[in-house]
CSV table of C-alpha atoms and ligand atoms in Angstrom, one decimal:
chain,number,residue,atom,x,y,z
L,1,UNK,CA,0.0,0.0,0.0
L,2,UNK,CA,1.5,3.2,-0.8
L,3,UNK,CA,1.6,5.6,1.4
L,4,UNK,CA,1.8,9.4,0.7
L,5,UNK,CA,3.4,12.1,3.1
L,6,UNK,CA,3.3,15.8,1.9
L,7,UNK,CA,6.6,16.6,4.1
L,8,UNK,CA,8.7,13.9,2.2
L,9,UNK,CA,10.0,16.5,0.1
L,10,UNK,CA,9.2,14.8,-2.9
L,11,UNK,CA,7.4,16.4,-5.7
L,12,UNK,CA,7.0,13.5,-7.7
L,13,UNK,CA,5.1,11.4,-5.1
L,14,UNK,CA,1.4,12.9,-6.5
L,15,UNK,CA,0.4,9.8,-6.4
L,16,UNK,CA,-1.1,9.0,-9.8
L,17,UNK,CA,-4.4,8.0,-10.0
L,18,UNK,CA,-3.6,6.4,-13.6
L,19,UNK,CA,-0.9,3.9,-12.6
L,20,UNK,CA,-2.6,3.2,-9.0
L,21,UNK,CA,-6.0,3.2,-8.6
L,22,UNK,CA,-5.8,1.3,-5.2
L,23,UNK,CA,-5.6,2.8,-1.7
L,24,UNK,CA,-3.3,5.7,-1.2
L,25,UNK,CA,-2.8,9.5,0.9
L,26,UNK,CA,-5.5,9.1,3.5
L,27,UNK,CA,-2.2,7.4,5.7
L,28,UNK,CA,-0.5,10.7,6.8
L,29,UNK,CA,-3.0,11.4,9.2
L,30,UNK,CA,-0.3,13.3,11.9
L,31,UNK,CA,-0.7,16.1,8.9
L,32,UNK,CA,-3.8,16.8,9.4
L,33,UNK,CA,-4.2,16.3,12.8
L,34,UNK,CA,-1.4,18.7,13.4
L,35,UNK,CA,-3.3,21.4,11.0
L,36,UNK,CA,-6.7,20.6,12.6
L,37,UNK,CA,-5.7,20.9,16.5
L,38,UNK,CA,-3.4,24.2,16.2
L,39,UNK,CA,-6.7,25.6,13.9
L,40,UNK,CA,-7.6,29.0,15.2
L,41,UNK,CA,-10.6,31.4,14.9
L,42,UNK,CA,-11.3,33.8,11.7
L,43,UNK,CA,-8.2,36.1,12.5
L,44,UNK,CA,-7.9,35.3,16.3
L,45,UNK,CA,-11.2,37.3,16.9
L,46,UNK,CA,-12.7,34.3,18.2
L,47,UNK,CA,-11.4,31.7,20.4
L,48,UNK,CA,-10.3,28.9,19.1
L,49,UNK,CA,-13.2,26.0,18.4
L,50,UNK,CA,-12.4,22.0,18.7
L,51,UNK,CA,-13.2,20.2,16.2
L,52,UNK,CA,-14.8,17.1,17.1
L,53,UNK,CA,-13.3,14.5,15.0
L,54,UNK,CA,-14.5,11.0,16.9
L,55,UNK,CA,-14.8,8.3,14.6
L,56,UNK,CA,-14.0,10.2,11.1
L,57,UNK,CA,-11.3,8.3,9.5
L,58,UNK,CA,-8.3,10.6,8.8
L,59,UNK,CA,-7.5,11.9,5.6
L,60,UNK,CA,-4.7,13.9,3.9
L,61,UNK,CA,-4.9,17.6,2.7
L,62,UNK,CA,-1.8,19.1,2.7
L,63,UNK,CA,0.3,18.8,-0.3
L,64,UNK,CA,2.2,21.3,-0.8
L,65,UNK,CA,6.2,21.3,-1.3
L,66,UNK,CA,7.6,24.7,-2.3
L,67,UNK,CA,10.3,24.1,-5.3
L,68,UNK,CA,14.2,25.4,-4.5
L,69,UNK,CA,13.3,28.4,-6.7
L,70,UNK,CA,10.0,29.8,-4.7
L,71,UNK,CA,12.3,28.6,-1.8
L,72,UNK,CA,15.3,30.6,-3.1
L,73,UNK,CA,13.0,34.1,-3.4
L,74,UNK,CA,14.0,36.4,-0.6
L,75,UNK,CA,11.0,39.0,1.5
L,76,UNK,CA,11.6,41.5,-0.9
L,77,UNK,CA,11.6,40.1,-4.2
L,78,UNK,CA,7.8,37.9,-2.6
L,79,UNK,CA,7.1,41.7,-1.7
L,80,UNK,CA,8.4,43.1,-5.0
L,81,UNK,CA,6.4,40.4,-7.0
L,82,UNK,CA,2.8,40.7,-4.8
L,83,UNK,CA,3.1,44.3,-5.6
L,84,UNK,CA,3.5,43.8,-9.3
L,85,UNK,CA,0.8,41.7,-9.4
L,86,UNK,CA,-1.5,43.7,-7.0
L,87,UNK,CA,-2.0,40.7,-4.3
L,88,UNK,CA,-2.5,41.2,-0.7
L,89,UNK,CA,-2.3,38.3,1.3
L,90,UNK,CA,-3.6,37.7,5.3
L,91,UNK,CA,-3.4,34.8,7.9
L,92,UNK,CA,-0.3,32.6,9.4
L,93,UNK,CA,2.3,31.5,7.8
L,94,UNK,CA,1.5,32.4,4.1
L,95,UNK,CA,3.2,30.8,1.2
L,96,UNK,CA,5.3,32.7,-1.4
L,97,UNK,CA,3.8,32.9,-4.6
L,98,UNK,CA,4.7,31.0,-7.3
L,99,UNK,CA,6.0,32.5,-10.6
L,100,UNK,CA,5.6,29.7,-13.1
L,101,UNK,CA,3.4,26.4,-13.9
L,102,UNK,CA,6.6,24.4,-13.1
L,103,UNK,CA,7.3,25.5,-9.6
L,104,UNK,CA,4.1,24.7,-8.1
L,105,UNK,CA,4.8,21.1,-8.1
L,106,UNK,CA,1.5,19.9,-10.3
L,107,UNK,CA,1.5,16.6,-11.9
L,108,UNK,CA,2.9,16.1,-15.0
L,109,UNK,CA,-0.4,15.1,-16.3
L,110,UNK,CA,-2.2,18.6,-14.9
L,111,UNK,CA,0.7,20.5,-16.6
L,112,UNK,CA,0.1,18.6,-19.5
L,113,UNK,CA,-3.0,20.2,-19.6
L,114,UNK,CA,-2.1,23.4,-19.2
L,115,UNK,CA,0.1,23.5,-21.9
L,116,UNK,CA,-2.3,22.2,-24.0
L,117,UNK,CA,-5.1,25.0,-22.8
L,118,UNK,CA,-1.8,27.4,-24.2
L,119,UNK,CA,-1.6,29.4,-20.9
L,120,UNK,CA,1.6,31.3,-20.3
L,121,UNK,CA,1.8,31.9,-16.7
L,122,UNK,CA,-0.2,31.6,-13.6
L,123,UNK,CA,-3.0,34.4,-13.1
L,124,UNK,CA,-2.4,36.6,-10.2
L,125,UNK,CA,-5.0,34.5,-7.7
L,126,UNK,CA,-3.4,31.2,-9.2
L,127,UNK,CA,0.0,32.2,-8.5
L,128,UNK,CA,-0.6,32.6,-4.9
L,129,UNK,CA,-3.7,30.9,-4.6
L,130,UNK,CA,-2.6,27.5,-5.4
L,131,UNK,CA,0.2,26.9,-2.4
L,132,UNK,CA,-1.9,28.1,-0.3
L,133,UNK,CA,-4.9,25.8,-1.4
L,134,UNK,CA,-2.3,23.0,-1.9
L,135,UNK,CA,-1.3,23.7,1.7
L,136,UNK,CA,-4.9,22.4,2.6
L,137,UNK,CA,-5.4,25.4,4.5
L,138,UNK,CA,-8.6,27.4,4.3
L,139,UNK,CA,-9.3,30.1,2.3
L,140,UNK,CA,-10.6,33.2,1.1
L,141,UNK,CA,-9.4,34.1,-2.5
L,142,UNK,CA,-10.9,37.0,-4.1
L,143,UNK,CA,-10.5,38.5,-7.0
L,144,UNK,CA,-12.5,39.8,-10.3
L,145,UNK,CA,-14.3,38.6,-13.1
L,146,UNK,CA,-12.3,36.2,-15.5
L,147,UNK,CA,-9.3,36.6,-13.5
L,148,UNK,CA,-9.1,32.5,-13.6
L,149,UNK,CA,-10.5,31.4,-9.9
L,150,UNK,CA,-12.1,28.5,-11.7
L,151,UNK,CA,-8.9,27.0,-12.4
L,152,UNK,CA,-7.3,28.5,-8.6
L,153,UNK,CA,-9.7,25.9,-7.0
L,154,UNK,CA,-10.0,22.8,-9.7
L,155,UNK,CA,-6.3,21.9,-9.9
L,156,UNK,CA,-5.9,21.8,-6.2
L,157,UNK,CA,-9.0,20.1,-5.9
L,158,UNK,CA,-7.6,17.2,-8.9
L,159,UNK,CA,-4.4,16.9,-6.4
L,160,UNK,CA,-6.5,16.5,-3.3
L,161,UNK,CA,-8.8,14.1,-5.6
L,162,UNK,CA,-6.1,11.8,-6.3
L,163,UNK,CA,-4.8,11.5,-3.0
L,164,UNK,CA,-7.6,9.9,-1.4
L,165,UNK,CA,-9.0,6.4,-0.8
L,166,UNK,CA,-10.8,5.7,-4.2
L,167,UNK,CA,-15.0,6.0,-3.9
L,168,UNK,CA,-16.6,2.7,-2.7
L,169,UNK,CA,-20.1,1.7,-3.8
L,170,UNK,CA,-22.5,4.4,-2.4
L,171,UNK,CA,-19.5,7.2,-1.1
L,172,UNK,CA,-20.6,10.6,-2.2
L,173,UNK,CA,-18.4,13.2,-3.8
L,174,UNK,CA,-14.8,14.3,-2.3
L,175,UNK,CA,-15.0,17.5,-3.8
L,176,UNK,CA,-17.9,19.6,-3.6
L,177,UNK,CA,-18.1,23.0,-5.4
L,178,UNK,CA,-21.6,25.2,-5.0
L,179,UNK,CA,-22.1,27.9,-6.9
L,180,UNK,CA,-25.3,30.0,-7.6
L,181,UNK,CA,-26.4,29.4,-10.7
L,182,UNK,CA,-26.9,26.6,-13.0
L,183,UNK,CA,-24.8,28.3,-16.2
L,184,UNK,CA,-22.2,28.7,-13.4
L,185,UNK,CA,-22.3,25.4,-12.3
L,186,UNK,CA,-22.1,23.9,-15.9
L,187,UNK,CA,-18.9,26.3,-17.2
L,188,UNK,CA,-17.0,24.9,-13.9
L,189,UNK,CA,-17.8,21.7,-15.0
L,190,UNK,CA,-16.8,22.0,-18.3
L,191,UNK,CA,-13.0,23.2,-16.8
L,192,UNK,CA,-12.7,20.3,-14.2
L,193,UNK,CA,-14.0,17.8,-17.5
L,194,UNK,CA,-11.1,19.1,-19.2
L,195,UNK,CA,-8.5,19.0,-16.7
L,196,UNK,CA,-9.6,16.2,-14.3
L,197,UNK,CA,-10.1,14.2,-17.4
L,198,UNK,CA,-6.1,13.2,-17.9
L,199,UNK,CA,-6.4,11.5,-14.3
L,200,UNK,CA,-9.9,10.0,-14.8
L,201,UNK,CA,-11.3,12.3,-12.5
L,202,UNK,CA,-15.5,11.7,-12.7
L,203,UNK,CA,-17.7,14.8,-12.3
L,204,UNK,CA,-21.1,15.7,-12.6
L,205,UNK,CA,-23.0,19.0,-12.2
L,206,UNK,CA,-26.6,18.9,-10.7
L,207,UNK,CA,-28.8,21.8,-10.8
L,208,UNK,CA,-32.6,22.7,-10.8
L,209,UNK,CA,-35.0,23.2,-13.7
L,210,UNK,CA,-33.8,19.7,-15.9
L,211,UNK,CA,-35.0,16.1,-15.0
L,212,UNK,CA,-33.6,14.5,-12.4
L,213,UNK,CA,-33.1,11.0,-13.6
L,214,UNK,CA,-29.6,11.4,-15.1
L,215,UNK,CA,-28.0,13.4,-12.7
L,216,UNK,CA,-28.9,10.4,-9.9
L,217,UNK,CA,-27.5,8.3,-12.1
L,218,UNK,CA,-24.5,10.0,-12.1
L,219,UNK,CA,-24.4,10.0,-8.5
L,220,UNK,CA,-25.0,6.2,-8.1
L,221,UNK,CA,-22.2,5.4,-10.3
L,222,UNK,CA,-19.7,7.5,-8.0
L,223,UNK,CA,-18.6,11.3,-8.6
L,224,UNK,CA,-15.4,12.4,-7.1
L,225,UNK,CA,-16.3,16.1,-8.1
L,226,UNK,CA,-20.2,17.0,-7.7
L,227,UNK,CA,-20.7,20.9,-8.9
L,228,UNK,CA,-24.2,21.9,-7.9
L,229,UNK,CA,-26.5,24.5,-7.1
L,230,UNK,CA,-27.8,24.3,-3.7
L,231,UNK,CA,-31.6,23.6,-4.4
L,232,UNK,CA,-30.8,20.8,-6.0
L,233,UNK,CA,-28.2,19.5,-4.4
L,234,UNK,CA,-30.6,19.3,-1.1
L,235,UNK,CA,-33.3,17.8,-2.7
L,236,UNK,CA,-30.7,14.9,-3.9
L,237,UNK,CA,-29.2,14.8,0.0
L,238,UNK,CA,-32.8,14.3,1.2
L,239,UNK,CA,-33.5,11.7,-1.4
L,240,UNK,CA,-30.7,9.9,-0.3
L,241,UNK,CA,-29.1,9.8,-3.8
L,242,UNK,CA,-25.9,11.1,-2.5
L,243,UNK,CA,-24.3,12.0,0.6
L,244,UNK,CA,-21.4,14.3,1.7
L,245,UNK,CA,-19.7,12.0,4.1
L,246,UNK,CA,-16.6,11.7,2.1
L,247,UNK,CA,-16.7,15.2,1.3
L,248,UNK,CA,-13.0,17.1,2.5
L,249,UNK,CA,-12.3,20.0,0.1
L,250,UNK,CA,-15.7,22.2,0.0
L,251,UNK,CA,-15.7,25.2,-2.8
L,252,UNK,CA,-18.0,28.0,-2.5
L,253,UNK,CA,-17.8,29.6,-5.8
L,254,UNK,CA,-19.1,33.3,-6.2
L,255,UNK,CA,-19.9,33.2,-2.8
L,256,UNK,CA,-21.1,36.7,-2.3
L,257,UNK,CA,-23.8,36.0,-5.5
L,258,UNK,CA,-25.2,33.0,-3.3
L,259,UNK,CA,-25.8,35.4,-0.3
L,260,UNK,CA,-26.9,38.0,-2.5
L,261,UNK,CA,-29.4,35.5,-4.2
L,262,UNK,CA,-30.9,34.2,-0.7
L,263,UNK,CA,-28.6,30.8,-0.4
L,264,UNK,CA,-27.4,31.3,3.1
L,265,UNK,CA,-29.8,28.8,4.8
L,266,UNK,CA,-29.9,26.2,2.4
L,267,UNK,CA,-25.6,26.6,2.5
L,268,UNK,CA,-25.8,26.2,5.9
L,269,UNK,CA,-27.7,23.0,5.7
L,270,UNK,CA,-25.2,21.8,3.4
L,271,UNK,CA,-22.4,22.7,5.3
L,272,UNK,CA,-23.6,21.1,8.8
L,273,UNK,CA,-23.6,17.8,6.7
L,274,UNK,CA,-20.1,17.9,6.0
L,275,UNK,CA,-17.2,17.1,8.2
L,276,UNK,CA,-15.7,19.6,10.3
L,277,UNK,CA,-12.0,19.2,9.1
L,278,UNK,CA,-12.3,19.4,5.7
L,279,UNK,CA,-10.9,21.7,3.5
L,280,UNK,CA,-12.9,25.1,2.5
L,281,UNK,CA,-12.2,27.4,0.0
L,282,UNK,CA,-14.4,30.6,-1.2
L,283,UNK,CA,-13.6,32.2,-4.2
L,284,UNK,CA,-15.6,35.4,-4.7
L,285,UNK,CA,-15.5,39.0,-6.9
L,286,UNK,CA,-16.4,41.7,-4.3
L,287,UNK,CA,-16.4,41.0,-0.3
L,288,UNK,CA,-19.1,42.6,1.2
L,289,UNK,CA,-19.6,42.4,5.0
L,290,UNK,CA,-22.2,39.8,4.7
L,291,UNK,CA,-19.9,37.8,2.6
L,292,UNK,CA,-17.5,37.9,5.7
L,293,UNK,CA,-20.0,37.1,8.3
L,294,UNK,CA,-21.1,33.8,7.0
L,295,UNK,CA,-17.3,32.9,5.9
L,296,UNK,CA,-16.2,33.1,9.8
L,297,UNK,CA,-18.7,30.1,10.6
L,298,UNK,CA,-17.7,28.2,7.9
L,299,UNK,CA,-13.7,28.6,7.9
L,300,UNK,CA,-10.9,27.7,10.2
L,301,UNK,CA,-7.8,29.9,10.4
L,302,UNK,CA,-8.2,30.8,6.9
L,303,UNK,CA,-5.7,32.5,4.4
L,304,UNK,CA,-7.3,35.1,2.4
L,305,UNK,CA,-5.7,36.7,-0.8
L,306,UNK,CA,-7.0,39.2,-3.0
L,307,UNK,CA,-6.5,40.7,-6.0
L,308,UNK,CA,-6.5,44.7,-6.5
L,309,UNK,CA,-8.6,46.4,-4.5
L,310,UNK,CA,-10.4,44.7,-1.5
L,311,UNK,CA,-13.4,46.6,-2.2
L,312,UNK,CA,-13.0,46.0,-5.6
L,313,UNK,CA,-16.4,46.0,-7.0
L,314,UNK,CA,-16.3,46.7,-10.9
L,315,UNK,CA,-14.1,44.3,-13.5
L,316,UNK,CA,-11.0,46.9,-14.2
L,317,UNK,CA,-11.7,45.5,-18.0
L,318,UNK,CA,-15.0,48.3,-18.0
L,319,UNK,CA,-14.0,51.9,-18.3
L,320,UNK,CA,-16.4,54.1,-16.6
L,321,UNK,CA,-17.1,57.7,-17.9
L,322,UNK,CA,-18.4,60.2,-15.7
L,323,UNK,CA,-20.7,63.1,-16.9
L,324,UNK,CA,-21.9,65.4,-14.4
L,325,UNK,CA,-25.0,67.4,-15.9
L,326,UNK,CA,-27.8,69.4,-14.4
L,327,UNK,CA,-31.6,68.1,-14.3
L,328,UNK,CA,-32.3,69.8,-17.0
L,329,UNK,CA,-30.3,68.0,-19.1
L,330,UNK,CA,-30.0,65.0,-18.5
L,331,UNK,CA,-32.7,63.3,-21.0
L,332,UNK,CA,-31.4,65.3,-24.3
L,333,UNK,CA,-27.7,64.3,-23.0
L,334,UNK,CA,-28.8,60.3,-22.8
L,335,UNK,CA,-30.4,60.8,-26.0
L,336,UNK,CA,-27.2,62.1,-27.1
L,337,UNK,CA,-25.2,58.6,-25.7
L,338,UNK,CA,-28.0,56.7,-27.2
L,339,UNK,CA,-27.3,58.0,-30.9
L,340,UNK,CA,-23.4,57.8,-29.9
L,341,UNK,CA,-23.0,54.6,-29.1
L,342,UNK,CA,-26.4,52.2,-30.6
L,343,UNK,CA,-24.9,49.6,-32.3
L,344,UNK,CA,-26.4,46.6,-31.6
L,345,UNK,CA,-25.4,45.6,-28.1
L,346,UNK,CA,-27.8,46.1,-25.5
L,347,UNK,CA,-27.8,49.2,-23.1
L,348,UNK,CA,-28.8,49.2,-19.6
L,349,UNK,CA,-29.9,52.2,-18.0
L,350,UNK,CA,-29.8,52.0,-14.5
L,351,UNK,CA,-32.4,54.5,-12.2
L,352,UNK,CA,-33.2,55.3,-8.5
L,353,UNK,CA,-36.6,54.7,-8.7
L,354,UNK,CA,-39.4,52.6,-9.9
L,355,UNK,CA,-41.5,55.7,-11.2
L,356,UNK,CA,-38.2,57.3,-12.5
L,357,UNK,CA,-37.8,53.6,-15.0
L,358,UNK,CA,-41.2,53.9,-15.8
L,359,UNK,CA,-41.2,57.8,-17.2
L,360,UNK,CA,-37.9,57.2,-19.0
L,361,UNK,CA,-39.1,54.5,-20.4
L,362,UNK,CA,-42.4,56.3,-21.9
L,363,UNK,CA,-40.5,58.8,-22.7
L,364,UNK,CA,-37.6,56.8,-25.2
L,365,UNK,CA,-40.5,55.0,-26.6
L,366,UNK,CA,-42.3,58.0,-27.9
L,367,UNK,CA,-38.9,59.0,-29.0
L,368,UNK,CA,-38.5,55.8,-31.1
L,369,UNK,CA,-36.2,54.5,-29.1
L,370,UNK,CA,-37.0,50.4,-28.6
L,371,UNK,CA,-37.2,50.1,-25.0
L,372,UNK,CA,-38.1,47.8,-21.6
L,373,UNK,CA,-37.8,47.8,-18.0
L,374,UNK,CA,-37.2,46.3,-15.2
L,375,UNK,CA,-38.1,47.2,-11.2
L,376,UNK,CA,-39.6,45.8,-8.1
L,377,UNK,CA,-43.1,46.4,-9.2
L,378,UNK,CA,-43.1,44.1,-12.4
L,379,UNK,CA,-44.1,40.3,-11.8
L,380,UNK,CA,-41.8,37.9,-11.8
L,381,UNK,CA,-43.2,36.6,-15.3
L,382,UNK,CA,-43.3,40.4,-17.1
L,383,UNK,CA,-39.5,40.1,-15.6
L,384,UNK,CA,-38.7,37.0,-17.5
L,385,UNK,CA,-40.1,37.9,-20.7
L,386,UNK,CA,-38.5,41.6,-20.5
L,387,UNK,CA,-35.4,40.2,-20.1
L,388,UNK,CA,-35.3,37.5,-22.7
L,389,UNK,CA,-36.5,40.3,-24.8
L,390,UNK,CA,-33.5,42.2,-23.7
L,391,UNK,CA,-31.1,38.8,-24.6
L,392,UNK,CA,-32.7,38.5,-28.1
L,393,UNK,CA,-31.7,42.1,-28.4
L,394,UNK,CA,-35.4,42.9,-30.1
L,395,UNK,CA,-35.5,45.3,-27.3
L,396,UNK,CA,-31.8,46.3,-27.2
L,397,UNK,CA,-32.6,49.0,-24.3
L,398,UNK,CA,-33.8,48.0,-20.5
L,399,UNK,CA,-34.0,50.5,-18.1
L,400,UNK,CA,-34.1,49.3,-14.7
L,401,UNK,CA,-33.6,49.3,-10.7
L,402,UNK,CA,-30.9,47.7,-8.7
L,403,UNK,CA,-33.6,44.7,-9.5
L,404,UNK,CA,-31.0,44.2,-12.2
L,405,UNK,CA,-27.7,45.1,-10.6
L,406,UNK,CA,-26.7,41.5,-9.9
L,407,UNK,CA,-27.7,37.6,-11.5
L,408,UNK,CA,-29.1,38.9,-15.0
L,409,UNK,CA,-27.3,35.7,-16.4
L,410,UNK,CA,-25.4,37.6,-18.5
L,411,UNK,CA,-21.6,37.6,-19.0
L,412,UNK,CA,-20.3,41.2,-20.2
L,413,UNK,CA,-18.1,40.4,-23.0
L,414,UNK,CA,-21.0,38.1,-24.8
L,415,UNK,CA,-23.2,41.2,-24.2
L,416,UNK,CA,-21.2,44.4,-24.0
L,417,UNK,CA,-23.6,45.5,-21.7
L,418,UNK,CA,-23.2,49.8,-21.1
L,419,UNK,CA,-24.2,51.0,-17.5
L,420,UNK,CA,-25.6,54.7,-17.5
L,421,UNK,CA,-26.7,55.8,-14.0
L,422,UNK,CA,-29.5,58.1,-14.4
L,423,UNK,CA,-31.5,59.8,-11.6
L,424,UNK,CA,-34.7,61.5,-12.9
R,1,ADP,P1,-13.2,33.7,-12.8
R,1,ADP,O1,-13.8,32.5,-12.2
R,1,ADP,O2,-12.2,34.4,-12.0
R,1,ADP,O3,-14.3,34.7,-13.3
R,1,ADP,P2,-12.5,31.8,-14.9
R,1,ADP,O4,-11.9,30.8,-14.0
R,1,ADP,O5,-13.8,31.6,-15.4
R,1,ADP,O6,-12.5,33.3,-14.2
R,1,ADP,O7,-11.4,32.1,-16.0
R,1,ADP,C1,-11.6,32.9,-17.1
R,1,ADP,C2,-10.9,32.3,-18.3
R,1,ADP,O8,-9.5,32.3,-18.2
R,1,ADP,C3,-11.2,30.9,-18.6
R,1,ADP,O9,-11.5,30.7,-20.0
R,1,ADP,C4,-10.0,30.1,-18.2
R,1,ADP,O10,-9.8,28.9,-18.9
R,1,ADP,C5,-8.9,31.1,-18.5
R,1,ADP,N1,-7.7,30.9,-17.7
R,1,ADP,C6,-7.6,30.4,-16.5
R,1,ADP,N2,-6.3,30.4,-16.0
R,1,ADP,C7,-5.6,31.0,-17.0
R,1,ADP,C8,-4.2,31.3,-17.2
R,1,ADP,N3,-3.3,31.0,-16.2
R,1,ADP,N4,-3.8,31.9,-18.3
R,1,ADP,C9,-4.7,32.1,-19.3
R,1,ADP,N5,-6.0,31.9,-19.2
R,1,ADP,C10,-6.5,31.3,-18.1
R,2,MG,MG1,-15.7,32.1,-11.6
C-alpha cells in the first residue's frame, strides 16, 4: 500500500491516480491532525473551536512542497512580485507565490494540460492561490471577473482528488463545489471535464430546472467532483441519492452571489452535513460584510488573498465615464449617448426609482427609441419575458432598478452591456 506524506520532500510522489488506482494518501494522518488541533478562529477574533473528529477516518490535505526556486526568493523580491501583481495576502504562515506552472509542483499530467489550454503563466490569484490551497489550508481568494479562480480551485481540488482512498459503492463526492447558478455550475464543469479528465477524474453537475433521472444516475455510479447548485443539491441529499460523508475539500464559488441571491440557509444546511475538518475554500469578486459574516462560521484559520482592490467592486476591464450634468439636461444628453454609441449591443440604463424607470421608459419609446424595463413592481413573469426580450436584443434598451444590478445571467463580454446611471 503506498503511502503518501506531503513533508517527504518529494514532488514526484502525487500519487497517480492512472498507474494506481488502489488505496493511497489518507495514511499521513499526523498532517492533518497537526493542522486541525493548532486551527484557530477567523483572524484570532474568536477563540479557538475543537473540532470534534470521533470516529471520522483521517485523511490527507496538505500537499504542498515549495520548489528550491520559490524557496530561493527572498522578502523582498515575494514583496516586489505581490506588488507587481496587486495581491495582498492575510493569515499565518503564508506561502510565497509562485512565478511559473513548473514550480508549483502539479503533476505532469495537470501540466500537460495546461500547456495544452496554451496558458503562459499563472493568473495573479493562481499564483498565490494554489500553495496556499495545496497547503490544505482554508481560504478566502478574491478576485475579479475572468481573472481564472475556476482553475485556482479545480487543480488543487484534482491533487486532493487523487490523493484519497478511491470511492466505494454508495461514497458521495470528495470534492464539492456550489455555486449560484446553473450556467455557473455547468462552465465549472466543463473546466474540471477538461483538466480532471487526464487523471480520470468523474464529475457531474446537478442543478434545478432539468429532469432528475440522469444526474442520480451520475451520483449512483460514483462522482469524485459534484458541482451543484444548492436547491438541487438538497433535494438529492434528502433523497438519499448522495451524501457528503466523504466530502474534505468544499468550494463556494461566487460566494457573495449566493448570499446575494438568498442561499445562506440552504448553504448552511449543506455545510452542517459535512465534516468539520475538511478543506474550504471561497472564491468570490467583491467581499461585502455579509460575505465575511457567513465565511467566519464556515472557515478555520483561513488564508485570504486578493487581487487589486479589496473593495473592488467593478471588473478593471470596464471603463467608466463620468458626466456630471444638471436636471435639466440629463434626458437630451442620454439621448445624445444613445445615438453615440447604438450599435447593436444592448444598453442598460440603471435608475433610483421605480417611477423614475417607468417615465424614461415612456419617454424613449415615444422617442423611437426600442425600449423595456425592469423594477420591483413588475411580476416575476413580465420580468422574464423583459429580459429575454432584452437577450434576443429585439428590445436592445432596458431600463431598470438595482432589480437588475446582480444575476441577470449575462456575462459582459457576450453582451457588452453599457451602464448609464441616471436619476430623474
Ligand atoms: P473567474 O472565475 O475568475 O471569473 P475563470 O476561472 O472563469 O475566471 O477564467 C476565465 C478564463 O481564463 C477561462 O476561460 C480560463 O480557462 C482562462 N484561464 C484560467 N487560467 C488561465 C491562465 N493561467 N492563463 C490564461 N488563461 C487562463
Ligand atoms: Mg468564476
Amino acid at each position: 500500500m503506498s503511502r503518501y506524506d506531503s513533508r517527504s520532500g518529494d514532488p514526484t510522489s502525487y500519487r497517480d491516480r492512472r498507474s494506481d488506482s488502489g488505496f493511497g494518501g489518507a495514511s499521513a494522518y499526523d498532517g492533518s491532525v497537526r493542522s486541525s488541533s493548532s486551527r484557530r478562529d477567523y483572524d484570532g477574533a474568536e477563540p479557538p473551536r475543537k473540532l470534534d473528529l470521533d470516529g471520522l477516518t483521517p485523511f490527507e490535505k496538505n500537499f504542498y512542497i515549495e520548489s528550491p526556486l520559490v524557496a530561493a526568493m527572498s522578502d523582498a523580491e515575494v514583496e516586489d512580485y505581490r506588488r507587481r501583481r496587486e495581491i495582498t495576502v492575510e493569515g499565518r504562515d503564508v506561502p510565497k507565490p509562485v512565478n511559473s506552472f513548473r514550480d508549483i509542483g502539479f503533476p505532469d499530467y495537470v501540466l500537460q494540460e495546461i500547456t495544452k489550454a496554451g496558458f503562459v503563466e499563472p493568473t495573479a490569484i493562481q499564483a498565490q492561490g494554489w500553495p496556499m490551497a495545496l497547503k490544505g489550508r482554508d481560504l478566502i481568494g478574491i478576485a475579479e471577473t475572468g481573472s481564472g479562480k475556476t482553475l485556482a480551485y479545480l487543480l488543487p481540488a484534482i491533487v486532493h482528488v487523487n490523493a484519497q482512498p478511491i470511492l466505494a459503492p454508495g461514497d458521495g463526492p470528495i470534492v464539492l463545489v456550489l455555486a449560484p447558478t446553473r450556467e455557473l455550475a455547468v462552465q465549472i464543469q466543463q473546466e474540471a471535464a477538461k483538466f480532471g479528465a487526464s487523471s480520470r477524474i468523474k464529475n457531474t453537475c446537478i442543478y434545478g430546472g432539468v429532469p432528475k433521472g440522469p444526474q442520480v444516475r451520475d451520483l449512483q455510479k460514483g462522482v469524485e467532483i459534484v458541482i451543484a447548485t444548492p436547491g438541487r443539491l438538497i433535494d438529492m441529499l434528502e433523497s438519499n441519492h448522495t451524501n457528503l460523508r466523504r466530502v474534505t475539500y468544499l468550494v463556494l464559488d461566487e460566494a457573495d452571489r449566493m448570499l446575494d441571491m438568498g442561499f445562506e440557509p440552504q448553504i448552511r444546511k449543506i455545510v452542517s452535513q459535512i465534516r468539520p475538518d475538511r478543506q474550504t475554500l471561497y472564491w468570490s469578486a467583491t467581499w461585502p460584510k455579509e460575505v465575511e459574516q457567513l465565511a467566519r462560521q464556515f472557515l478555520y484559520n483561513p488564508y485570504k488573498v486578493v487581487i487589486g482592490s479589496a473593495d473592488l467592486k467593478a471588473n478593471h476591464a470596464i471603463r467608466q465615464h463620468v458626466n456630471i450634468v444638471s436636471e435639466s439636461q440629463k434626458y437630451n444628453k442620454l439621448v445624445k449617448l444613445l445615438e453615440d454609441i447604438m450599435d447593436g449591443s444592448r444598453i442598460l440604463i440603471f435608475m433610483d426609482t421605480k417611477k423614475g424607470c417607468d417615465q424614461i421608459t415612456r419617454q424613449l419609446r415615444m422617442d423611437g427609441w426600442p425600449t423595456l424595463s425592469i423594477h420591483g413592481d413588475k411580476s416575476q413573469a413580465e420580468r422574464d419575458w423583459v429580459l429575454s426580450e432584452f437577450k434576443a436584443g429585439k428590445s436592445p434598451i432596458m431600463t431598470a432598478t438595482d432589480v437588475a444590478a446582480r444575476g441577470l445571467g449575462m456575462h459582459i463580454p457576450l453582451f457588452s452591456i453599457l451602464c448609464l446611471c441616471c436619476s430623474f
